[in-house]
Amino acid sequence: MRIADLHCDALSKLDRDAKLEWSAPSGKGLDVTAESLANGNIGLQAFAIWVPTGTPKTPESVLRQAALFHDKILSAQGMRLVKNGADVEAVLGPDASERGALLALEGADALRGERWALRLLHRLGLRMLGLTWNEANWACDGIMEPRGAGLTKEGRSLVAECEALGILIDVSHLSEKGFWETAELARRPFLASHSNARALCPHPRNLTDDQIRALVAANGLIGITFVPFFLQSRRQAGIDDVLRHVEHICTLGGANHIAFGSDFDGIDTYTLGLAGPADYSALADALLARHAEPLVRGWLSGHARRFLTDNLK
Ligand SMILES: [Zn+2]
């Protein structure tokens, strides 16, 4: 069964540590490598550009990671840049043979409102953008910003420009106010690439039931994430906790809007049994033990395939 994964931070790690090698055997400092994607049968992996807090956020810092995406990840044999529906079919469709890499930006801070940088990134393959990470920036407040403000005027025009270019809006990390303003503003379906259900785990990064219903109503997508403290706040998280979040979203009418966004390489503690892309097979087995195969296929890649095919120009 081919897998789609909507979020990982391998690019940011590659940027910070020049010794890391994308094509090295898995387990050598990177969770997501050419080898681990093959071992996990990942058909499509989204790669987020993320500039860590405390480092200079300039267009150059983002473009350097975009260059790594092209130089290291896309240069590996059998990797295909995912820009449109035909690319999605080539990596997730029934005759898929290649693996797809989709370029995302986690936080627009470093663009500094420069539209040439956004358009250039789009030409380099950018197809998914989160307005901000946890803090406030020129576009919007993040969920950990105590002020809790929503989108700025510039942020609103960024959403419009992304939609015009065909860049999907990612609401993971947004403040609640930012989420609702985006939902109202968006003319296209949007997604939460790596967030869980707050009703089950009360971390602010997780989505409330109302937010989940709004994503479903907008024909959007929710990538359930393997970050242990977004799955379970009281004990070590395990694969069962992933199932609890899947099943909760199903009770809210979201069964056909669930996907996964692991956050591999963005975490340093792991959910038991989910230490890298190769472990998707264990998750698939656990899902199949409790749910019908067509639904499980949808969660593992079918819904991401439909969402991306429908919404990437
Ligand atoms: Zn994140």
Coordinates of C-alpha atoms and ligand atoms in Angstrom, one line a residue:
M1 CA 0.0 0.0 0.0
R2 CA 1.5 3.3 -1.1
I3 CA 1.7 6.0 1.6
A4 CA 1.4 9.8 1.4
D5 CA 3.0 11.8 4.3
L6 CA 2.2 15.5 4.5
H7 CA 5.0 16.8 6.7
C8 CA 8.6 16.2 7.6
D9 CA 11.5 18.5 8.5
A10 CA 14.4 16.7 6.8
L11 CA 15.3 19.9 4.8
S12 CA 15.8 22.0 7.9
K13 CA 18.0 19.3 9.4
L14 CA 20.0 19.0 6.2
D15 CA 20.5 22.8 6.3
R16 CA 21.7 22.9 9.9
D17 CA 24.1 19.9 9.6
A18 CA 26.2 19.7 6.5
K19 CA 27.4 16.2 7.5
L20 CA 24.0 14.7 7.1
E21 CA 23.5 12.8 3.9
W22 CA 20.2 12.3 2.2
S23 CA 21.4 9.2 0.4
A24 CA 23.1 7.7 3.5
P25 CA 21.6 4.5 5.1
S26 CA 18.6 5.5 7.3
G27 CA 19.2 5.9 11.0
K28 CA 22.3 8.1 10.5
G29 CA 20.8 11.3 11.8
L30 CA 17.9 11.7 9.5
D31 CA 14.5 9.9 9.9
V32 CA 13.5 10.5 6.3
T33 CA 16.1 9.4 3.7
A34 CA 15.9 7.9 0.2
E35 CA 16.2 4.5 1.8
S36 CA 13.6 4.9 4.6
L37 CA 11.1 6.3 2.1
A38 CA 11.6 3.1 0.0
N39 CA 11.4 0.9 3.1
G40 CA 8.1 2.6 4.1
N41 CA 6.7 2.5 0.5
I42 CA 6.1 6.2 0.8
G43 CA 4.7 7.4 -2.6
L44 CA 4.6 11.1 -1.7
Q45 CA 6.5 13.0 1.0
A46 CA 6.0 16.7 1.7
F47 CA 9.2 18.4 2.7
A48 CA 8.8 21.6 4.7
I49 CA 11.3 24.4 4.7
W50 CA 11.5 25.6 8.3
V51 CA 13.9 28.3 9.5
P52 CA 14.5 27.7 13.3
T53 CA 13.6 30.4 15.8
G54 CA 16.7 32.5 16.6
T55 CA 18.3 32.2 13.2
P56 CA 18.2 35.1 10.6
K57 CA 15.0 34.8 8.6
T58 CA 15.8 36.2 5.2
P59 CA 14.7 35.1 1.7
E60 CA 18.2 33.6 1.4
S61 CA 17.6 31.2 4.4
V62 CA 14.5 29.8 2.6
L63 CA 16.0 29.7 -0.8
R64 CA 19.0 27.8 0.6
Q65 CA 16.7 25.0 1.8
A66 CA 14.9 25.0 -1.6
A67 CA 18.3 24.5 -3.2
L68 CA 19.0 21.6 -0.9
F69 CA 15.6 20.1 -1.9
H70 CA 16.7 20.2 -5.5
D71 CA 20.3 19.3 -5.1
K72 CA 19.9 16.5 -2.6
I73 CA 16.4 15.1 -2.5
L74 CA 15.3 15.5 -6.1
S75 CA 18.6 14.4 -7.5
A76 CA 18.1 10.9 -5.9
Q77 CA 17.1 8.3 -8.5
G78 CA 13.4 7.8 -8.9
M79 CA 12.4 11.0 -7.1
R80 CA 9.9 13.2 -8.8
L81 CA 9.0 16.8 -8.0
V82 CA 5.2 17.0 -7.3
K83 CA 3.8 20.2 -8.8
N84 CA 0.4 19.1 -10.3
G85 CA -2.2 16.4 -10.5
A86 CA -0.3 14.4 -13.1
D87 CA 2.7 14.2 -10.8
V88 CA 0.4 13.1 -7.9
E89 CA -1.0 10.3 -10.1
A90 CA 2.5 9.3 -11.1
V91 CA 3.5 8.7 -7.5
L92 CA 0.2 7.7 -5.8
G93 CA -1.8 6.3 -8.7
P94 CA -2.3 2.6 -9.5
D95 CA 0.7 2.5 -11.9
A96 CA 3.0 4.5 -9.6
S97 CA 6.7 3.7 -9.9
E98 CA 8.4 6.9 -8.8
R99 CA 8.4 8.6 -5.4
G100 CA 7.1 12.1 -5.1
A101 CA 8.5 15.1 -3.2
L102 CA 6.3 18.1 -2.5
L103 CA 7.9 21.3 -1.4
A104 CA 6.2 23.2 1.5
L105 CA 7.0 26.2 3.6
E106 CA 6.4 26.2 7.3
G107 CA 6.1 29.8 8.3
A108 CA 6.2 32.8 5.8
D109 CA 8.5 34.8 8.2
A110 CA 11.6 34.7 6.0
L111 CA 9.7 35.9 2.9
R112 CA 9.4 39.2 4.7
G113 CA 6.4 40.1 2.5
E114 CA 8.5 39.9 -0.6
R115 CA 6.3 38.6 -3.3
W116 CA 9.1 37.9 -5.8
A117 CA 10.4 35.4 -3.2
L118 CA 7.0 33.7 -3.1
R119 CA 6.8 33.6 -6.9
L120 CA 10.3 32.3 -7.2
L121 CA 9.6 29.6 -4.6
H122 CA 6.5 28.6 -6.6
R123 CA 8.7 28.2 -9.7
L124 CA 11.0 26.0 -7.6
G125 CA 8.0 23.8 -6.7
L126 CA 6.5 25.3 -3.6
R127 CA 2.9 24.0 -3.4
M128 CA 2.0 24.3 0.4
L129 CA 2.5 27.2 2.8
G130 CA 1.8 27.7 6.5
L131 CA 1.5 31.4 7.2
T132 CA 3.4 31.2 10.4
W133 CA 5.0 28.7 12.8
N134 CA 4.2 29.0 16.6
E135 CA 5.0 32.7 16.9
A136 CA 3.7 35.9 15.4
N137 CA 5.2 37.2 12.1
W138 CA 4.2 39.8 9.5
A139 CA 1.4 37.6 8.2
C140 CA -0.3 36.1 11.2
D141 CA 0.0 35.0 14.9
G142 CA 0.9 31.4 15.6
I143 CA -0.8 29.3 18.2
M144 CA 1.8 29.8 21.0
E145 CA 1.6 33.6 20.7
P146 CA -0.2 34.8 23.8
R147 CA -1.8 37.7 22.0
G148 CA -3.8 35.3 19.8
A149 CA -4.3 37.7 16.9
G150 CA -5.3 36.7 13.4
L151 CA -4.2 37.6 10.0
T152 CA -2.6 41.0 9.1
K153 CA -3.6 42.8 6.0
E154 CA -0.4 41.5 4.4
G155 CA -1.3 38.0 5.6
R156 CA -4.7 38.2 3.9
S157 CA -3.1 39.2 0.6
L158 CA -0.6 36.4 1.0
V159 CA -3.5 33.9 1.2
A160 CA -5.0 35.4 -1.9
E161 CA -1.7 35.3 -3.8
C162 CA -1.1 31.7 -2.8
E163 CA -4.5 30.7 -4.0
A164 CA -3.9 32.5 -7.3
L165 CA -0.6 30.8 -7.7
G166 CA -1.9 27.3 -6.7
I167 CA -0.1 27.1 -3.4
L168 CA -2.2 25.2 -0.7
I169 CA -2.8 26.9 2.6
D170 CA -1.7 24.9 5.6
V171 CA -3.4 25.9 8.9
S172 CA -1.3 23.8 11.3
H173 CA 0.4 26.2 13.8
L174 CA -2.0 29.0 13.2
S175 CA -3.7 30.9 16.1
E176 CA -7.4 30.0 16.5
K177 CA -8.3 33.5 15.3
G178 CA -6.0 33.0 12.3
F179 CA -7.6 29.7 11.5
W180 CA -11.1 31.1 11.5
E181 CA -10.1 34.1 9.4
T182 CA -8.4 31.8 6.9
A183 CA -11.4 29.6 6.8
E184 CA -13.6 32.6 5.9
L185 CA -11.1 34.0 3.5
A186 CA -10.2 30.9 1.6
R187 CA -11.7 30.3 -1.8
R188 CA -10.0 26.9 -2.2
P189 CA -9.9 23.9 0.1
F190 CA -7.1 24.1 2.7
L191 CA -5.4 21.6 5.0
A192 CA -3.8 21.0 8.4
S193 CA -0.7 19.1 7.4
H194 CA 0.3 17.9 10.9
S195 CA -2.3 18.4 13.8
N196 CA -4.4 16.1 15.9
A197 CA -7.7 16.3 17.8
R198 CA -7.7 18.6 20.9
A199 CA -10.7 16.7 22.4
L200 CA -8.3 13.8 23.0
C201 CA -5.1 15.6 23.7
P202 CA -5.4 19.2 25.0
H203 CA -2.3 20.6 23.3
P204 CA -2.9 24.0 21.7
R205 CA -1.3 22.7 18.5
N206 CA -4.3 20.3 18.1
L207 CA -7.6 21.2 16.4
T208 CA -10.8 21.7 18.2
D209 CA -13.9 19.7 17.1
D210 CA -15.3 22.9 15.5
Q211 CA -12.0 23.4 13.6
I212 CA -12.1 19.8 12.4
R213 CA -15.7 20.2 11.2
A214 CA -14.8 23.4 9.4
L215 CA -11.9 21.6 7.6
V216 CA -14.3 18.8 6.6
A217 CA -16.9 21.4 5.4
A218 CA -14.3 23.1 3.3
N219 CA -13.4 19.8 1.7
G220 CA -10.0 20.0 3.3
L221 CA -7.6 17.5 4.7
I222 CA -6.2 16.7 8.2
G223 CA -2.8 15.1 8.5
I224 CA -2.7 13.3 11.8
T225 CA 0.7 13.6 13.2
F226 CA 3.0 11.3 15.2
V227 CA 4.4 13.9 17.6
P228 CA 3.9 12.0 20.9
F229 CA 2.7 14.9 23.0
F230 CA 0.1 15.8 20.4
L231 CA -1.3 12.3 20.6
Q232 CA -1.2 11.7 24.4
S233 CA -0.5 14.0 27.3
R234 CA -0.3 11.5 30.2
R235 CA 1.8 8.6 29.1
Q236 CA 4.0 7.3 26.4
A237 CA 2.1 7.5 23.1
G238 CA 1.7 4.5 21.0
I239 CA 0.1 3.4 17.7
D240 CA -3.2 2.9 19.5
D241 CA -3.3 6.7 20.2
V242 CA -3.0 7.4 16.5
L243 CA -6.0 5.2 16.0
R244 CA -7.9 7.1 18.7
H245 CA -7.4 10.3 16.9
V246 CA -8.4 8.8 13.5
E247 CA -11.6 7.4 15.1
H248 CA -12.4 10.6 16.8
I249 CA -12.2 12.6 13.5
C250 CA -14.4 9.9 12.0
T251 CA -17.1 10.6 14.6
L252 CA -17.1 14.2 13.5
G253 CA -17.8 13.2 9.9
G254 CA -14.2 13.4 8.8
A255 CA -13.5 9.8 7.7
N256 CA -12.9 11.0 4.1
H257 CA -10.7 13.9 5.1
I258 CA -8.0 12.0 7.1
A259 CA -4.4 11.6 6.0
F260 CA -1.1 11.6 7.9
G261 CA 1.7 14.1 8.4
S262 CA 4.4 12.4 10.6
D263 CA 6.6 15.3 11.5
F264 CA 9.6 13.0 11.2
D265 CA 12.9 14.9 11.6
G266 CA 10.9 17.6 13.4
I267 CA 10.7 15.6 16.6
D268 CA 13.3 14.0 18.9
T269 CA 11.0 11.9 20.9
Y270 CA 8.9 9.3 19.1
T271 CA 5.6 7.5 19.4
L272 CA 6.2 3.9 20.3
G273 CA 6.4 1.9 17.1
L274 CA 6.6 4.9 14.9
A275 CA 10.3 5.9 14.7
G276 CA 10.5 6.5 10.9
P277 CA 8.8 6.2 7.6
A278 CA 9.5 2.4 7.5
D279 CA 7.1 2.0 10.5
Y280 CA 4.1 3.0 8.4
S281 CA 3.6 -0.7 7.7
A282 CA 3.0 -1.3 11.4
L283 CA 0.4 1.6 11.4
A284 CA -1.3 0.1 8.4
D285 CA -1.5 -3.3 10.1
A286 CA -3.1 -1.7 13.2
L287 CA -5.6 0.2 11.1
L288 CA -6.5 -2.8 9.1
A289 CA -7.1 -4.8 12.2
R290 CA -10.0 -2.5 13.1
H291 CA -11.2 -0.9 9.8
A292 CA -12.2 -1.8 6.3
E293 CA -9.4 -1.8 3.7
P294 CA -10.8 0.9 1.4
L295 CA -11.0 3.3 4.3
V296 CA -7.5 2.5 5.5
R297 CA -6.2 3.0 1.9
G298 CA -7.9 6.4 1.9
W299 CA -6.2 7.4 5.2
L300 CA -2.8 6.2 4.1
S301 CA -2.8 7.9 0.7
G302 CA -6.2 8.0 -1.1
H303 CA -7.5 11.1 0.5
A304 CA -4.2 13.0 0.1
R305 CA -4.2 11.8 -3.6
R306 CA -7.7 13.1 -4.2
F307 CA -7.1 16.4 -2.3
L308 CA -3.8 17.1 -4.1
T309 CA -5.1 16.0 -7.5
D310 CA -8.1 18.2 -7.2
N311 CA -6.3 21.3 -5.8
L312 CA -2.9 21.4 -7.5
K313 CA -3.2 23.1 -10.8
Ligands
ZN1 ZN 5.3 21.9 12.6

